[in-house]
Coordinates of C-alpha atoms and ligand atoms in Angstrom, one line a residue:
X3 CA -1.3 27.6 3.2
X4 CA -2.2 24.1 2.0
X5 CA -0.7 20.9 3.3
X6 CA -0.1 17.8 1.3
X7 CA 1.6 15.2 -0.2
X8 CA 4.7 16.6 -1.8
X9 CA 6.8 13.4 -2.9
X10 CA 5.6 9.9 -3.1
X11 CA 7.5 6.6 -4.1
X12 CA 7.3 3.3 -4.2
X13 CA 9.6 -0.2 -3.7
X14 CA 8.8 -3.9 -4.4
X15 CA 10.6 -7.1 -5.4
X16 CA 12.4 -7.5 -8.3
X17 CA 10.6 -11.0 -8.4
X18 CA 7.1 -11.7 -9.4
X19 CA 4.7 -14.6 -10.2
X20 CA 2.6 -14.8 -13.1
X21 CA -1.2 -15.5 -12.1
X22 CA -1.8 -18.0 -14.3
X23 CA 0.9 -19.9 -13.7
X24 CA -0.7 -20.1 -10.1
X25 CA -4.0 -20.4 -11.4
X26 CA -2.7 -23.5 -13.8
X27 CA -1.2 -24.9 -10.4
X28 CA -4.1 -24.8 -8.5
X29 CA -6.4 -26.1 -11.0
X30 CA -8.5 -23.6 -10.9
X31 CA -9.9 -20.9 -14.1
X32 CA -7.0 -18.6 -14.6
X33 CA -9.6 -16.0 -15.1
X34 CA -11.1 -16.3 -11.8
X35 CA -8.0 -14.7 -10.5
X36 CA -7.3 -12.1 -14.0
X37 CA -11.1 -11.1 -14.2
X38 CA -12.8 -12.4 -10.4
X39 CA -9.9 -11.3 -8.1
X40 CA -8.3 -8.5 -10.8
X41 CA -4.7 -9.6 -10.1
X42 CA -2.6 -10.3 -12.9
X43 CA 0.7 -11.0 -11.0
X44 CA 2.2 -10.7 -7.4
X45 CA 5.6 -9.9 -5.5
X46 CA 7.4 -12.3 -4.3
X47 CA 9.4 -11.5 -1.6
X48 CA 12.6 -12.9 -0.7
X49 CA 13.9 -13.4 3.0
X50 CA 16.4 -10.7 2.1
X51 CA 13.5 -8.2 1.9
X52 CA 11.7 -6.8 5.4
X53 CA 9.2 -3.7 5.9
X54 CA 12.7 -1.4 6.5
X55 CA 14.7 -2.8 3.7
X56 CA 11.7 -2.1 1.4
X57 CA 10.7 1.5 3.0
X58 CA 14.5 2.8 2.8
X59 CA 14.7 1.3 -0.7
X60 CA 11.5 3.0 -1.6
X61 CA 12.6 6.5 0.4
X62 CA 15.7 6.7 -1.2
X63 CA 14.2 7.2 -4.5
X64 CA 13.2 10.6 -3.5
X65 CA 14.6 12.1 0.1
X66 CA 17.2 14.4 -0.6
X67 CA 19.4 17.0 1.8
X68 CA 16.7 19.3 1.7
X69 CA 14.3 16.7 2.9
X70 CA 17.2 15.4 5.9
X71 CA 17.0 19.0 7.2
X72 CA 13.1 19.4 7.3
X73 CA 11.8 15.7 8.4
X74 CA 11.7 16.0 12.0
X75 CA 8.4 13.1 12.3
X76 CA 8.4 9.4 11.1
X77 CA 5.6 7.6 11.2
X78 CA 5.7 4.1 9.7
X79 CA 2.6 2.6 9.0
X80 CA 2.8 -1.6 9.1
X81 CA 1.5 -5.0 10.5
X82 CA 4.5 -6.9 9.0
X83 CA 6.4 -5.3 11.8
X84 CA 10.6 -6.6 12.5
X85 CA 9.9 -6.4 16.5
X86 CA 7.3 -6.3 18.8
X87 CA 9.1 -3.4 20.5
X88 CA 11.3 -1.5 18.8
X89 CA 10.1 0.5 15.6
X90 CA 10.5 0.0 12.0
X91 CA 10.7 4.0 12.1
X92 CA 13.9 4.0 14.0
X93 CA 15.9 1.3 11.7
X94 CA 14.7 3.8 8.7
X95 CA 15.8 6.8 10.2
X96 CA 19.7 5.5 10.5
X97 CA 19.4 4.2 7.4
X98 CA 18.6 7.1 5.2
X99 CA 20.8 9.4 7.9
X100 CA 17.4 11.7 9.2
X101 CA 17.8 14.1 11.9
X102 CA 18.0 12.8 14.7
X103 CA 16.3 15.4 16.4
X104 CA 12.7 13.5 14.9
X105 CA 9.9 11.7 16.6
X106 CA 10.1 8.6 14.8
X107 CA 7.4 5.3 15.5
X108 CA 5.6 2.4 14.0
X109 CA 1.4 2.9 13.9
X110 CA -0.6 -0.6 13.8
X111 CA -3.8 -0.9 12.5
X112 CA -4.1 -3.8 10.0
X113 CA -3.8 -2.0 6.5
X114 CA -4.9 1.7 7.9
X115 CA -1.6 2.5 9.3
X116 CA -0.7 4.4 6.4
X117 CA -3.7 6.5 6.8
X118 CA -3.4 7.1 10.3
X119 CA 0.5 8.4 10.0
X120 CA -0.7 10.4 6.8
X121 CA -3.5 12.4 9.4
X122 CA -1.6 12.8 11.8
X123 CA 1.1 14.3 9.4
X124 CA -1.1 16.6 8.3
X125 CA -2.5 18.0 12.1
X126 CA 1.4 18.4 12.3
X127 CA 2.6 20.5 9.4
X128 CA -0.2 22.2 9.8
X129 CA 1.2 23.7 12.7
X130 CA 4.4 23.8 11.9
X131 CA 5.1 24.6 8.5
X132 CA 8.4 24.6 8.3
X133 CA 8.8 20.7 9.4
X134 CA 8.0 18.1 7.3
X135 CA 7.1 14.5 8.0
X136 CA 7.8 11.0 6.1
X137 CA 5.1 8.7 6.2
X138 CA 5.8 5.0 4.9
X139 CA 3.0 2.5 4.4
X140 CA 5.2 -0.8 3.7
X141 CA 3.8 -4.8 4.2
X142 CA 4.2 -8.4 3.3
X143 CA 1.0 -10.1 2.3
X144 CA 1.1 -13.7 3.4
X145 CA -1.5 -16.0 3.2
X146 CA -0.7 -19.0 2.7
X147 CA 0.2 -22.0 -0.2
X148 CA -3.1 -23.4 -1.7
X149 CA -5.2 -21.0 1.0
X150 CA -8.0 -18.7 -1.3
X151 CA -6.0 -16.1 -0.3
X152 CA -3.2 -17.0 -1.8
X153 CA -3.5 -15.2 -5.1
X154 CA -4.0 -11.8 -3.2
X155 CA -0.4 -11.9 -1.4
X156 CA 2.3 -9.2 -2.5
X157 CA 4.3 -6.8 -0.8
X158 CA 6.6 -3.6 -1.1
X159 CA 6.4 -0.1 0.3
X160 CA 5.4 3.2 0.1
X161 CA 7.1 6.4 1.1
X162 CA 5.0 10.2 1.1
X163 CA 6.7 13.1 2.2
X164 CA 4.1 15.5 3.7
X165 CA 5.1 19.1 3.6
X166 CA 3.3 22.8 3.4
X167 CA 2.5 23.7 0.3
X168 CA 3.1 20.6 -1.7
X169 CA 3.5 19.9 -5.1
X170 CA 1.6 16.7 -5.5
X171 CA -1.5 16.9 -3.5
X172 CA -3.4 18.9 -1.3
X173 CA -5.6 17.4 1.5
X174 CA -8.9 19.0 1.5
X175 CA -11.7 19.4 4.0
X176 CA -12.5 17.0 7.1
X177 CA -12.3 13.1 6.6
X178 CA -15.2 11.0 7.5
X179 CA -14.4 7.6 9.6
X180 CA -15.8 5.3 10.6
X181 CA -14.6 2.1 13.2
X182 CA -15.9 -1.9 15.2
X183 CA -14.7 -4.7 17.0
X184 CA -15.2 -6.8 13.4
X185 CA -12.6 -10.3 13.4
X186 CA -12.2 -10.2 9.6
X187 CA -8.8 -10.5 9.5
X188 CA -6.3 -10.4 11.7
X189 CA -2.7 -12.4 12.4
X190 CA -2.0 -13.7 16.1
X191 CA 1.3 -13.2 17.6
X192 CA 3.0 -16.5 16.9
X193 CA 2.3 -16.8 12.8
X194 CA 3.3 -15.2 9.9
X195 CA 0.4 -15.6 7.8
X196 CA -3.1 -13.9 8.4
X197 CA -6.1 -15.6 9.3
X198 CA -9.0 -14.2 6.9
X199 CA -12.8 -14.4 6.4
X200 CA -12.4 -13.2 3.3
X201 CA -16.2 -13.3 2.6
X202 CA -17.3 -11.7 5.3
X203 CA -14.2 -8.7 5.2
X204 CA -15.6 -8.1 1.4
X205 CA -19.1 -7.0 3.1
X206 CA -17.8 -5.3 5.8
X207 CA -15.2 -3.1 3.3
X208 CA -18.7 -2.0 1.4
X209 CA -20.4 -1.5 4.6
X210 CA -17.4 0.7 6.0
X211 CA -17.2 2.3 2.3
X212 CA -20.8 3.2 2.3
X213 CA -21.2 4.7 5.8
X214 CA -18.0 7.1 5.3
X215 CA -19.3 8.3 2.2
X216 CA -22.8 9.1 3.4
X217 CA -21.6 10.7 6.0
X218 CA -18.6 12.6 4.4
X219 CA -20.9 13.9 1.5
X220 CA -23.8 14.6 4.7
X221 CA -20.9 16.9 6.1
X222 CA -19.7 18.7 3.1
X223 CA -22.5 18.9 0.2
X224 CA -20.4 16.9 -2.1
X225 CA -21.5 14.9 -4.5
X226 CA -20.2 11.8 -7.0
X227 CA -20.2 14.3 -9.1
X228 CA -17.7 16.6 -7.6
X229 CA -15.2 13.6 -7.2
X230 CA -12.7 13.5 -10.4
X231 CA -11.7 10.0 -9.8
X232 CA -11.9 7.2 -6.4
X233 CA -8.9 5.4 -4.8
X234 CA -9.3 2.3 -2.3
X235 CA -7.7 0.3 -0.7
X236 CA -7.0 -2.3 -3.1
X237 CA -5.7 -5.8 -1.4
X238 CA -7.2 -6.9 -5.1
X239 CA -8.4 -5.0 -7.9
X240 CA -11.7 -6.4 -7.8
X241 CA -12.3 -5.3 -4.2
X242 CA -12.3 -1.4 -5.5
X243 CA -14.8 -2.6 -8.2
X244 CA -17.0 -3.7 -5.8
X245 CA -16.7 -0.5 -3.7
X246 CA -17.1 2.0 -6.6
X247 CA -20.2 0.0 -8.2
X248 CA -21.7 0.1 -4.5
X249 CA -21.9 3.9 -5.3
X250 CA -22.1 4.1 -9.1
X251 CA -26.0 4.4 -9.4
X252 CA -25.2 8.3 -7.8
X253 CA -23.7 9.4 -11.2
X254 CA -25.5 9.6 -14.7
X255 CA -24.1 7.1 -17.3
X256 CA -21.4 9.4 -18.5
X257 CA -20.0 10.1 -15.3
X258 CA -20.0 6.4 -14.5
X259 CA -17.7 5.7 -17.3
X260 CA -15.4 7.7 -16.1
X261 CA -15.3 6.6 -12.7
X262 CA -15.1 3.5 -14.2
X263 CA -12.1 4.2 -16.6
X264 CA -10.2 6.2 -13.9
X265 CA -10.5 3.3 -12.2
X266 CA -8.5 1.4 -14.5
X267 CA -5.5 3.9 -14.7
X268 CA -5.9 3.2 -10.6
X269 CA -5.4 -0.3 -10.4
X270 CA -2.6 -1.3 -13.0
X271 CA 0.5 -0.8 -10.3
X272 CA -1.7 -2.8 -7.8
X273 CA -2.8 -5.9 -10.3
X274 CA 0.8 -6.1 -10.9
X275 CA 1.7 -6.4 -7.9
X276 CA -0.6 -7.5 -5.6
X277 CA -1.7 -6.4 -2.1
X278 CA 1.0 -4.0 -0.2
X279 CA -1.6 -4.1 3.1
X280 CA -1.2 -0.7 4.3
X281 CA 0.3 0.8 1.3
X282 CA -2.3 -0.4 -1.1
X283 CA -4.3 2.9 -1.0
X284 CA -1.3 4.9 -1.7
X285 CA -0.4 2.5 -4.6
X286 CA -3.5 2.6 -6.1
X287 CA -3.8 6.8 -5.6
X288 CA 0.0 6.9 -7.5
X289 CA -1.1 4.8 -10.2
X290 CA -3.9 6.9 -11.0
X291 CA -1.4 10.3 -11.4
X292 CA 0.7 8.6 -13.1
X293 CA -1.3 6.4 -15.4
X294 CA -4.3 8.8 -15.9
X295 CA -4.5 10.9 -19.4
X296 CA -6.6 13.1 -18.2
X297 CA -6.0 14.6 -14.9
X298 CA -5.4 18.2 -14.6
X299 CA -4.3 20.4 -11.6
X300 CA -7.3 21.0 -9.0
X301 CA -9.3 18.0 -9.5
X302 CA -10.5 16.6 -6.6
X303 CA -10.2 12.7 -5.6
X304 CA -11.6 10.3 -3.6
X305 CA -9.6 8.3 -0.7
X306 CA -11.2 5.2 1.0
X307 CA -8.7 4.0 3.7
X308 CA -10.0 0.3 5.2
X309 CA -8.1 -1.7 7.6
X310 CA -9.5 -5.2 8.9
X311 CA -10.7 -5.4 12.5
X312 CA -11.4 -2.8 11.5
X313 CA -11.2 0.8 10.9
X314 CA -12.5 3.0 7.7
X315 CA -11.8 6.5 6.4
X316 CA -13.1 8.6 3.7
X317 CA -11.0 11.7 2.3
X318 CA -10.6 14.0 -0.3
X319 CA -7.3 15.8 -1.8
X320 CA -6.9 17.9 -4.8
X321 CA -3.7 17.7 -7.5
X322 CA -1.5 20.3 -7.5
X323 CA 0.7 20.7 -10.0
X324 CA 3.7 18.7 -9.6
X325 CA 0.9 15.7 -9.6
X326 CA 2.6 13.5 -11.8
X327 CA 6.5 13.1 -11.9
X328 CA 7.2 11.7 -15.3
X329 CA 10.9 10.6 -14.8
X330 CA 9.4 8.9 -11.4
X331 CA 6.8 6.8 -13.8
X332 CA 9.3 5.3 -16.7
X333 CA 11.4 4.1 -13.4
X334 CA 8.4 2.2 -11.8
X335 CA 7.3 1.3 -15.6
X336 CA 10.9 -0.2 -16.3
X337 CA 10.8 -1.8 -12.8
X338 CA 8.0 -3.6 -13.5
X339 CA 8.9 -4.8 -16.6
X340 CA 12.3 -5.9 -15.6
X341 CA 10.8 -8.4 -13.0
X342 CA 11.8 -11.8 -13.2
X343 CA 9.1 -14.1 -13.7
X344 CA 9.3 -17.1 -11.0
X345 CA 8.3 -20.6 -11.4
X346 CA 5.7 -21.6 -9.1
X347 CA 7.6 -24.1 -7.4
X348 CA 10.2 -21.1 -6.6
X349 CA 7.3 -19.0 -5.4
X350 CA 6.9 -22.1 -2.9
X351 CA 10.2 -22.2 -2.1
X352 CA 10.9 -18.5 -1.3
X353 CA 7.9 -18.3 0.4
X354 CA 8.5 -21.2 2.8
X355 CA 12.2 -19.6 3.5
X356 CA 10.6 -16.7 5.1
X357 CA 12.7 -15.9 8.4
X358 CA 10.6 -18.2 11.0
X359 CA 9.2 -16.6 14.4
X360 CA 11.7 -18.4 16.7
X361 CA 15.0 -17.7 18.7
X362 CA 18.7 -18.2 16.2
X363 CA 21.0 -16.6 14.2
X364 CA 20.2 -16.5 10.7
X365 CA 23.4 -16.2 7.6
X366 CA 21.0 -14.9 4.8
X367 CA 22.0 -15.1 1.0
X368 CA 21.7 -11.4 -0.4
X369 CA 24.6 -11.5 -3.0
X370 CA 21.8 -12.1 -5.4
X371 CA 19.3 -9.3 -4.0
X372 CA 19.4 -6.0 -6.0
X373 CA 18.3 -3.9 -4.0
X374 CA 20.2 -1.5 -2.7
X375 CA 19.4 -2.1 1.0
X376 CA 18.9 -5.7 2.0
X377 CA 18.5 -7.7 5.4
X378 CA 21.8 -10.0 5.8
X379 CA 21.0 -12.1 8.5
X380 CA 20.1 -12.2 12.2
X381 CA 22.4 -12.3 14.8
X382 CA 22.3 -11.9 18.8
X383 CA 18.7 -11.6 18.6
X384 CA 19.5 -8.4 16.2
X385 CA 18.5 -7.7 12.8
X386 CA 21.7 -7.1 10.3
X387 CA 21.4 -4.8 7.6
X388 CA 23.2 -4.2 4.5
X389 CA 23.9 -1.4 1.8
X390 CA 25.2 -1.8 -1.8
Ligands
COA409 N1 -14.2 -16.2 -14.5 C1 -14.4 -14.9 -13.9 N2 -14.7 -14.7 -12.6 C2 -14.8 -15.8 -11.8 C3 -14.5 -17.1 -12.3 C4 -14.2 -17.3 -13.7 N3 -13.9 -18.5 -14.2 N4 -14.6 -18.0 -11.2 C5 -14.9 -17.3 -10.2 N5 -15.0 -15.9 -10.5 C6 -15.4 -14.8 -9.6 C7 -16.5 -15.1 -8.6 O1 -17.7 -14.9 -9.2 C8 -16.2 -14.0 -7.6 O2 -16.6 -12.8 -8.0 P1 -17.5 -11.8 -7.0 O3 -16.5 -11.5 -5.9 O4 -17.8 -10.6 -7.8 O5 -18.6 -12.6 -6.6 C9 -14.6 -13.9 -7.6 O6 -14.2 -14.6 -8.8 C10 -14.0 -14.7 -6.5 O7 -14.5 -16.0 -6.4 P2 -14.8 -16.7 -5.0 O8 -15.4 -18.0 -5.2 O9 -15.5 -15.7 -4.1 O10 -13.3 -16.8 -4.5 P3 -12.7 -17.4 -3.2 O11 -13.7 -18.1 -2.4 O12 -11.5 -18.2 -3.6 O13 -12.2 -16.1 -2.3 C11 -11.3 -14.0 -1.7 C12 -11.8 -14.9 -2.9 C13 -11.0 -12.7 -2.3 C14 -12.4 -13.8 -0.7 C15 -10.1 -14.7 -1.1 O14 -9.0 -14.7 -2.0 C16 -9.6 -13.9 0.2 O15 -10.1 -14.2 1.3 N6 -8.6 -13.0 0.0 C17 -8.1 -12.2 1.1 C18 -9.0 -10.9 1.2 C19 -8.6 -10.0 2.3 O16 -7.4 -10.0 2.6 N7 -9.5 -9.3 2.9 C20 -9.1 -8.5 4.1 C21 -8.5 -7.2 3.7 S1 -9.6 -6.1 3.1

């Protein structure tokens, strides 16, 4: 019996900014940020959007009644949590009407979570076979106006349904990880935007990278050469780049190529639309099905998981062959492309709206989201949500 990934999907804003537009605004080369950071444009996130709005719109795309009978864990992965008690797990649940008879929590760890739910998952329908688990990885990336960070911000969700035999992917032998007190990147109680050494988290990333893979190819014999394609954790494009080429000189020239074109395929969701945190990985690993011409059923990929602070995690998992859901693909494609481009003085503006950490009731304008689940407001301390 193998266990996997068996449905995937994915939710951001309807709302994006254009990189050189930002780039033109802060006076800097537009192709540092298109060719030095590998973004070409971010989500923008309106108030109206949280991590549970964006995870149920995201899940609804592909949980059906069969799904509602066999979920029985929920594990969302964020640290752009709603409360500092209560779970973004639990708001989901009601939302998409899951059994109630579920264990359903939030995991922390910078942008790991995702990784951690997915493994625990796994140890679960391993042993029971029958249940399946939902697994979201959903963030908003905020930095800052005029910070260096600010051209990797972005946002939306990601939902994986982890089942026994699964149609997408397979997880295959042990994972390699790897973790340190490191302060890289981290976001104290009382702001909304992280505090970064951006510098210093790039080295760290290649020095978590590297030590997984030695030891994961020390553990199983594997070699570059046995890896069809590698998925990161992208909070840009470039980051990836720099991970990959810190591993390249393993493969002969051909086989870097490909690495390096499958790499490509990877990244176009994620330079779109920026970093997701914890759902970056599983961004990046659906871009590549989807966008990939030549995958075929039993190759083998790489996974590097990295959260600041910080934690690492090298895995493997093989396509199956449901790996890439065509109808699933035009949707995202047509998403994309039916973003509306904001101004960066709205960018400003919506970003500067965000719901502030501090006690009052909130009326929020979501006649114009278009979404299908939204936040309306805050009220009594209590977060108000709405359905088309
Ligand atoms: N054309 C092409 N490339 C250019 C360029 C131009 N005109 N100008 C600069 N670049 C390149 C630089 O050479 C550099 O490339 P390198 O990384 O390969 O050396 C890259 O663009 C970035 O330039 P840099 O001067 O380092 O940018 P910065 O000081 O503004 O910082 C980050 C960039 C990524 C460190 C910053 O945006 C950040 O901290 N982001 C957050 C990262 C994060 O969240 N990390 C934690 C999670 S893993």
């Amino acid at each position: 019996m193998s266990v996997g990934i068996d449905k995937m999907s994915f939710f951001s804003s309807d709302m994006y900014l254009d990189m050189v537009d930002l780039a033109n605004a802060r006076n800097e080369d537009p192709n540092k940020y298109l060719i030095g950071i590998g973004q070409k444009k971010q989500a923008v996130i309106p108030n109206t959007q949280d991590v549970v709005t964006m995870a149920a719109n995201a899940c609804e795309k592909i949980i059906d009644d069969d799904n509602r009978k066999k979920i029985d864990l929920i594990i969302f992965g964020t640290e752009t949590g709603v409360d500092n008690s209560k779970s973004a797990a639990i708001y989901l649940q009601n939302m998409l009407g899951l059994s109630r008879r579920a264990r359903a929590f939030e995991v922390k760890q910078a942008c790991y979570g995702a990784t951690a739910g997915l493994q625990m998952a796994k140890e679960y329908v391993t042993n029971h076979p029958d249940k399946q688990a939902l697994v979201i990885g959903a963030d908003i990336a905020r930095y800052g106006i005029k910070t260096p960070g600010e051209v990797t911000q972005g946002g939306g969700a990601m939902a994986m349904v982890v089942s026994s035999n699964p149609s997408m992917l397979e997880f295959e032998g042990p994972s390699t990880f790897y973790s340190d007190d490191i302060m890289d990147f981290w976001r104290p109680l009382y702001r909304t935007e992280a505090v970064v050494d951006g510098h210093y988290s790039n080295d760290v990333y290649v020095k978590f990278f590297k030590n997984t893979w030695d030891e994961y190819k020390k553990i199983t014999g594997l070699s570059i050469d046995d890896f069809k394609a590698m998925t990161f954790h992208l909070p840009y494009t470039k980051m990836g780049i720099k991970g990959l080429r810190a591993i390249l000189n393993e493969a002969d020239e051909d086989k870097q190529e490909h690495l390096k074109q499958e790499f490509e395929y990877g990244r176009k969701y994620n330079e779109n639309v920026g970093n997701l945190y914890t759902g970056s990985l599983y961004l990046n690993v659906l871009s590549l099905l989807n966008n990939s011409t030549d995958l075929q059923t039993g190759d083998r990929i790489g996974l590097f998981s990295y959260g600041s602070g910080a934690q690492g995690e090298f895995f493997s998992m093989k396509l199956k062959d449901g790996f890439k859901n065509d109808q699933l693909a035009d949707q995202i494609d047509t998403d994309l492309k039916n973003r509306k481009r904001v101004s960066v003085e709205e960018y400003e503006r919506i970003f500067n709206n965000w719901i502030p950490i501090k006690d009052g009731d909130i009326n929020l304008d979501y006649e114009n989201d278009s979404a299908d689940f939204f936040l309306k407001g805050v009220k009594n301390h209590q977060r108000i949500y709405g359905r088309k």
